[in-house]
Each structure stands twice: as C-alpha cells, then as structure tokens.
Amino acid sequence: MKINTAEFIISNSDASKCPTEFLPEYAFIGRSNVGKSSLINMLTNNKNLAKTSSRPGKTQLINHFKINNNWFLVDLPGYGYAKVSKKTKSVFQQFITDYFENREQLVCAFVLIDIRHEAQKIDIEFMSYMGESEIPFCIIFTKADKISRTKIDSHIAAYKKQMYANNWAEMPHYFVTSSTESTGKEDVLSYIDEVNQEVFKNNSGF
Ligand SMILES: Nc1nc2c(ncn2[C@@H]2O[C@H](COP(=O)(O)OP(=O)(O)OP(=O)(O)O)[C@@H](O)[C@H]2O)c(=O)[nH]1
Ligand SMILES: [Mg+2]
C-alpha cells in the first residue's frame, strides 16, 4: 500500500477525546524505547511525524495520525518505564486501558517487542490482557538490524517456545522490522491494507 498523506491530528490523555470520526485505527504499544514512534515514522516515510528519543518515556500521550485521509495510526506511551513515578504510571496505565477497552475504531493493535531480548513477563502479561479483552493484536519484532539473520530466527523460535510455555495455543501473527533499514515495511502495510479492505467491505460501522 502506498502512503500518500500522513498528518498529525491530536494528542490526548483522555481516550474519550480521541477523534470522533469512525475510521479504522491501528495502535502501537510496547515497552518504552522499543521503537513504536520510529516505526510509525518508517511506515509513513516521515522522520518527523512521531517524536522519538534514545531515552525511554518520550511518548506520553495518545497520538492520532491520519493516513491517506482514510485510517489512523496511533502512537501510545510505552509501558514498563521504571523511572516514571508510581502515580504517573498509574495515570498512564489508566488512560491506555481506557483507550483499549473503549475505542471502537481500534481494529488491530501492534505489540512491539525488541527482537534482541527474551520474552519479558510484562509483555506476556500485556498480551494475555489483550487476549482476555478480545482485542485483536499482532506482534512486531523491532530493531532487527541489531542482530544477524541467524539470531533473528533463533530468537523468534525461542520466543514461540516461551509463548507456548505461557499457555498460548498459538503464536500471534508477527512481523520482523527495522526502522533504520525499513525492513518489514511492505509486510506491515499490506496487512493493514487487507484489514482495512475487510472492515470496509463488511461495513462494520466504518
Ligand atoms: N537500530 C535501531 N534503532 C531503533 C529502531 N527503532 C527505534 N530505534 C531507536 O530506539 C530508540 C527509541 O525509539 P522510539 O521510537 O522513540 O521508541 P518508543 O517505543 O516510541 O519509546 P517511548 O515513546 O519512550 O515509549 C531511538 O533511539 C531510536 O532511534 C530500529 O529499528 N533500529
Ligand atoms: Mg514513542
């Protein structure tokens, strides 16, 4: 799919104040610093669209970006950032939870995982929450440029094993990406295109 336009619409810490337009949207979630904002920039060919930083905790709000005037990419704050105070953390979690549980326009979440690391408890728990809440999601492994192809394969195999060990019946649909090398761009965009076509065809309120 070709992205012709990508525009920032609004930032929010209140899920009920997100855009009221009924267009399909795709949210990016995962640990702080995993590369959510960078991936949005890579997918849209715009290095300055979402704000990124080498320091975790950069994105603090729900950010809506309208794509091709027809659907949204949503950049979210990361979870698991130890340096944020407990109070701030619970506020973050509350509005993120509100977003996931109430946003009818959300058709798929992408849970980002750094390909270099073993499965982390917080990610597994978050995916369990998504499963229990019946929110469709895919995994996106990030920063694939940082390890070799062989290691990518072995890390994914190990990840699958850990998912099964945590009682997952099957590995969620997943993608391997690098924002610095644009790896996985077409795969993710084609997936979004397919889902968009499906929801528009079924006229699920869109
Ligand atoms: N080498 C490499 N670095 C990446 C990649 N994606 C992101 N980074 C770097 O990782 C750091 C964090 O990137 P962000 O996109 O800001 O991460 P985030 O998940 O949005 O972080 P928060 O907003 O803090 O939750 C930055 O220094 C990026 O340049 C990637 O694919 N490859
Ligand atoms: Mg960010």
Short mmCIF file of C-alpha atoms and ligand atoms in Angstrom, two decimals:
data_model
loop_
_atom_site.label_atom_id
_atom_site.label_comp_id
_atom_site.label_asym_id
_atom_site.label_seq_id
_atom_site.Cartn_x
_atom_site.Cartn_y
_atom_site.Cartn_z
CA MET A 1 0.00 0.00 0.00
CA LYS A 2 1.23 3.45 -0.82
CA ILE A 3 1.06 6.15 1.83
CA ASN A 4 0.27 9.47 0.20
CA THR A 5 -0.56 11.57 3.23
CA ALA A 6 0.19 11.26 6.93
CA GLU A 7 -0.88 14.07 9.21
CA PHE A 8 -0.81 14.58 12.94
CA ILE A 9 -4.35 15.18 14.22
CA ILE A 10 -4.41 15.31 18.03
CA SER A 11 -2.68 14.26 21.27
CA ASN A 12 -4.69 13.17 24.26
CA SER A 13 -4.55 11.81 27.77
CA ASP A 14 -8.27 11.14 27.63
CA ALA A 15 -9.46 8.28 25.46
CA SER A 16 -12.92 9.83 25.17
CA LYS A 17 -11.43 12.91 23.46
CA CYS A 18 -9.80 10.99 20.61
CA PRO A 19 -11.09 11.78 17.07
CA THR A 20 -14.77 11.08 16.74
CA GLU A 21 -14.52 10.14 13.06
CA PHE A 22 -15.32 6.49 12.61
CA LEU A 23 -12.25 5.27 10.70
CA PRO A 24 -10.27 2.08 11.34
CA GLU A 25 -7.22 2.56 13.52
CA TYR A 26 -4.07 0.67 14.42
CA ALA A 27 -2.30 1.30 17.73
CA PHE A 28 1.35 0.77 18.56
CA ILE A 29 2.08 -0.39 22.09
CA GLY A 30 5.01 -1.98 23.89
CA ARG A 31 7.80 -1.25 26.35
CA SER A 32 9.27 2.24 26.41
CA ASN A 33 12.07 2.63 23.88
CA VAL A 34 11.09 -0.47 21.87
CA GLY A 35 10.68 1.72 18.77
CA LYS A 36 6.95 2.47 18.43
CA SER A 37 7.30 6.07 17.28
CA SER A 38 10.23 5.22 14.99
CA LEU A 39 8.18 2.50 13.33
CA ILE A 40 5.32 4.93 12.63
CA ASN A 41 7.84 7.27 11.01
CA MET A 42 9.33 4.46 8.97
CA LEU A 43 5.92 3.28 7.74
CA THR A 44 4.92 6.80 6.72
CA ASN A 45 8.31 7.87 5.27
CA ASN A 46 8.37 10.84 7.60
CA LYS A 47 11.16 11.03 10.16
CA ASN A 48 9.48 13.93 11.94
CA LEU A 49 5.92 12.71 12.23
CA ALA A 50 6.10 11.00 15.65
CA LYS A 51 8.60 12.23 18.24
CA THR A 52 11.36 9.75 19.06
CA SER A 53 14.21 9.72 21.56
CA SER A 54 17.06 7.48 22.65
CA ARG A 55 15.75 7.98 26.19
CA PRO A 56 12.70 5.94 27.23
CA GLY A 57 9.47 7.73 28.13
CA LYS A 58 9.34 10.11 25.15
CA THR A 59 5.75 9.49 24.06
CA GLN A 60 3.42 10.35 26.92
CA LEU A 61 0.06 10.77 25.20
CA ILE A 62 -2.27 9.05 22.76
CA ASN A 63 -1.30 10.48 19.34
CA HIS A 64 -3.53 10.15 16.30
CA PHE A 65 -2.04 10.31 12.81
CA LYS A 66 -4.44 10.26 9.87
CA ILE A 67 -3.22 8.26 6.90
CA ASN A 68 -4.42 8.72 3.30
CA ASN A 69 -7.39 10.55 4.79
CA ASN A 70 -8.89 7.15 5.44
CA TRP A 71 -7.48 5.46 8.57
CA PHE A 72 -5.39 6.18 11.66
CA LEU A 73 -2.06 5.11 13.11
CA VAL A 74 -1.97 5.66 16.88
CA ASP A 75 1.24 6.15 18.82
CA LEU A 76 0.96 5.35 22.52
CA PRO A 77 3.19 5.79 25.56
CA GLY A 78 5.31 2.78 26.47
CA TYR A 79 4.78 0.59 29.47
CA GLY A 80 7.41 -0.67 31.90
CA TYR A 81 9.39 2.53 32.20
CA ALA A 82 10.77 2.28 35.74
CA LYS A 83 11.73 5.91 36.14
CA VAL A 84 8.20 7.28 35.88
CA SER A 85 6.75 7.77 39.37
CA LYS A 86 4.14 5.31 40.57
CA LYS A 87 1.40 7.92 40.39
CA THR A 88 2.26 8.97 36.82
CA LYS A 89 2.49 5.31 35.90
CA SER A 90 -0.99 4.52 37.17
CA VAL A 91 -2.41 7.55 35.32
CA PHE A 92 -0.68 6.35 32.13
CA GLN A 93 -1.99 2.88 32.59
CA GLN A 94 -5.50 4.11 33.26
CA PHE A 95 -5.82 6.13 30.05
CA ILE A 96 -4.15 3.45 27.98
CA THR A 97 -6.51 0.88 29.47
CA ASP A 98 -9.46 3.20 28.78
CA TYR A 99 -8.30 3.55 25.20
CA PHE A 100 -8.01 -0.20 24.63
CA GLU A 101 -11.26 -1.05 26.32
CA ASN A 102 -13.45 1.66 24.85
CA ARG A 103 -12.08 2.59 21.45
CA GLU A 104 -14.47 1.04 18.97
CA GLN A 105 -12.42 2.22 15.99
CA LEU A 106 -9.43 0.11 17.07
CA VAL A 107 -9.27 -2.80 14.64
CA CYS A 108 -5.81 -4.09 15.49
CA ALA A 109 -3.04 -3.34 17.99
CA PHE A 110 0.60 -3.98 17.23
CA VAL A 111 2.54 -5.13 20.29
CA LEU A 112 6.18 -4.26 19.73
CA ILE A 113 8.94 -6.49 21.09
CA ASP A 114 12.68 -5.84 20.84
CA ILE A 115 13.99 -8.81 18.85
CA ARG A 116 17.20 -8.88 20.91
CA HIS A 117 15.57 -9.87 24.17
CA GLU A 118 13.97 -12.98 25.59
CA ALA A 119 10.24 -12.86 26.29
CA GLN A 120 9.65 -10.46 29.19
CA LYS A 121 6.97 -11.01 31.82
CA ILE A 122 5.42 -7.59 31.25
CA ASP A 123 4.95 -8.25 27.50
CA ILE A 124 3.48 -11.69 28.08
CA GLU A 125 1.13 -10.23 30.68
CA PHE A 126 0.11 -7.41 28.37
CA MET A 127 -0.65 -9.86 25.55
CA SER A 128 -2.67 -12.01 27.96
CA TYR A 129 -4.66 -8.91 28.86
CA MET A 130 -5.28 -8.24 25.15
CA GLY A 131 -6.35 -11.83 24.65
CA GLU A 132 -8.72 -11.76 27.62
CA SER A 133 -10.14 -8.41 26.50
CA GLU A 134 -10.61 -9.86 22.98
CA ILE A 135 -8.63 -7.06 21.36
CA PRO A 136 -7.08 -8.28 18.09
CA PHE A 137 -3.31 -7.84 18.03
CA CYS A 138 -0.17 -8.83 16.16
CA ILE A 139 3.43 -8.87 17.38
CA ILE A 140 6.01 -6.67 15.69
CA PHE A 141 9.61 -7.57 16.46
CA THR A 142 11.73 -4.41 16.24
CA LYS A 143 15.39 -3.44 15.78
CA ALA A 144 16.14 -6.42 13.54
CA ASP A 145 19.18 -4.53 12.18
CA LYS A 146 20.88 -5.03 15.54
CA ILE A 147 21.33 -8.81 15.23
CA SER A 148 22.18 -11.31 12.47
CA ARG A 149 19.60 -13.18 10.37
CA THR A 150 20.51 -16.43 12.14
CA LYS A 151 19.97 -14.85 15.52
CA ILE A 152 16.64 -13.37 14.38
CA ASP A 153 15.43 -16.88 13.51
CA SER A 154 16.66 -18.41 16.76
CA HIS A 155 15.23 -15.58 18.86
CA ILE A 156 11.82 -15.98 17.22
CA ALA A 157 11.93 -19.74 17.75
CA ALA A 158 12.78 -19.16 21.43
CA TYR A 159 10.00 -16.59 21.69
CA LYS A 160 7.44 -19.02 20.29
CA LYS A 161 8.59 -21.63 22.79
CA GLN A 162 8.13 -19.21 25.65
CA MET A 163 4.68 -18.23 24.41
CA TYR A 164 3.62 -21.90 24.36
CA ALA A 165 5.15 -22.35 27.83
CA ASN A 166 2.90 -19.48 28.93
CA ASN A 167 -0.16 -21.35 27.72
CA TRP A 168 -0.64 -19.64 24.37
CA ALA A 169 -2.29 -22.06 21.97
CA GLU A 170 -0.59 -20.41 19.02
CA MET A 171 1.90 -17.71 18.23
CA PRO A 172 0.08 -14.49 17.23
CA HIS A 173 0.64 -13.24 13.69
CA TYR A 174 4.02 -11.49 13.72
CA PHE A 175 6.31 -9.24 11.68
CA VAL A 176 10.05 -8.59 11.80
CA THR A 177 11.05 -4.95 11.30
CA SER A 178 13.90 -2.49 11.40
CA SER A 179 13.07 1.19 11.30
CA THR A 180 16.60 2.16 10.34
CA GLU A 181 16.61 -0.20 7.35
CA SER A 182 12.88 -0.12 6.54
CA THR A 183 12.68 -3.89 6.95
CA GLY A 184 9.15 -5.27 7.11
CA LYS A 185 7.55 -2.09 5.83
CA GLU A 186 5.63 -3.70 2.96
CA ASP A 187 4.55 -6.63 5.14
CA VAL A 188 3.02 -4.39 7.80
CA LEU A 189 1.41 -2.03 5.28
CA SER A 190 -0.05 -4.90 3.23
CA TYR A 191 -1.50 -6.38 6.40
CA ILE A 192 -3.12 -3.06 7.31
CA ASP A 193 -4.45 -2.75 3.77
CA GLU A 194 -6.03 -6.21 3.97
CA VAL A 195 -7.67 -5.46 7.32
CA ASN A 196 -8.92 -2.10 6.02
CA GLN A 197 -10.47 -3.74 2.98
CA GLU A 198 -12.09 -6.35 5.17
CA VAL A 199 -13.65 -3.84 7.59
CA PHE A 200 -14.84 -1.53 4.81
CA LYS A 201 -16.26 -4.49 2.86
CA ASN A 202 -18.10 -5.86 5.90
CA ASN A 203 -19.29 -2.36 6.58
CA SER A 204 -18.62 -2.93 10.29
CA GLY A 205 -19.82 0.54 11.04
CA PHE A 206 -16.97 2.07 9.02
N1 LIG B 1 18.97 0.44 15.39
C1 LIG B 1 17.67 0.71 15.54
N2 LIG B 1 17.29 1.64 16.43
C2 LIG B 1 15.96 1.88 16.57
C3 LIG B 1 14.98 1.21 15.79
N3 LIG B 1 13.77 1.65 16.16
C4 LIG B 1 13.99 2.58 17.11
N4 LIG B 1 15.30 2.72 17.36
C5 LIG B 1 15.90 3.63 18.34
O1 LIG B 1 15.38 3.30 19.63
C6 LIG B 1 15.18 4.49 20.39
C7 LIG B 1 13.73 4.57 20.85
O2 LIG B 1 12.90 4.78 19.72
P1 LIG B 1 11.42 5.36 19.87
O3 LIG B 1 10.79 5.18 18.54
O4 LIG B 1 11.44 6.72 20.45
O5 LIG B 1 10.80 4.33 20.93
P2 LIG B 1 9.35 4.35 21.59
O6 LIG B 1 8.93 2.93 21.73
O7 LIG B 1 8.44 5.24 20.84
O8 LIG B 1 9.67 4.93 23.03
P3 LIG B 1 8.70 5.70 24.09
O9 LIG B 1 7.94 6.74 23.34
O10 LIG B 1 9.64 6.27 25.06
O11 LIG B 1 7.83 4.64 24.69
C8 LIG B 1 15.63 5.65 19.50
O12 LIG B 1 16.96 5.96 19.80
C9 LIG B 1 15.52 5.06 18.09
O13 LIG B 1 16.42 5.66 17.17
C10 LIG B 1 15.44 0.24 14.84
O14 LIG B 1 14.67 -0.41 14.13
N5 LIG B 1 16.79 0.05 14.76
MG MG B 2 7.37 6.87 21.42
#
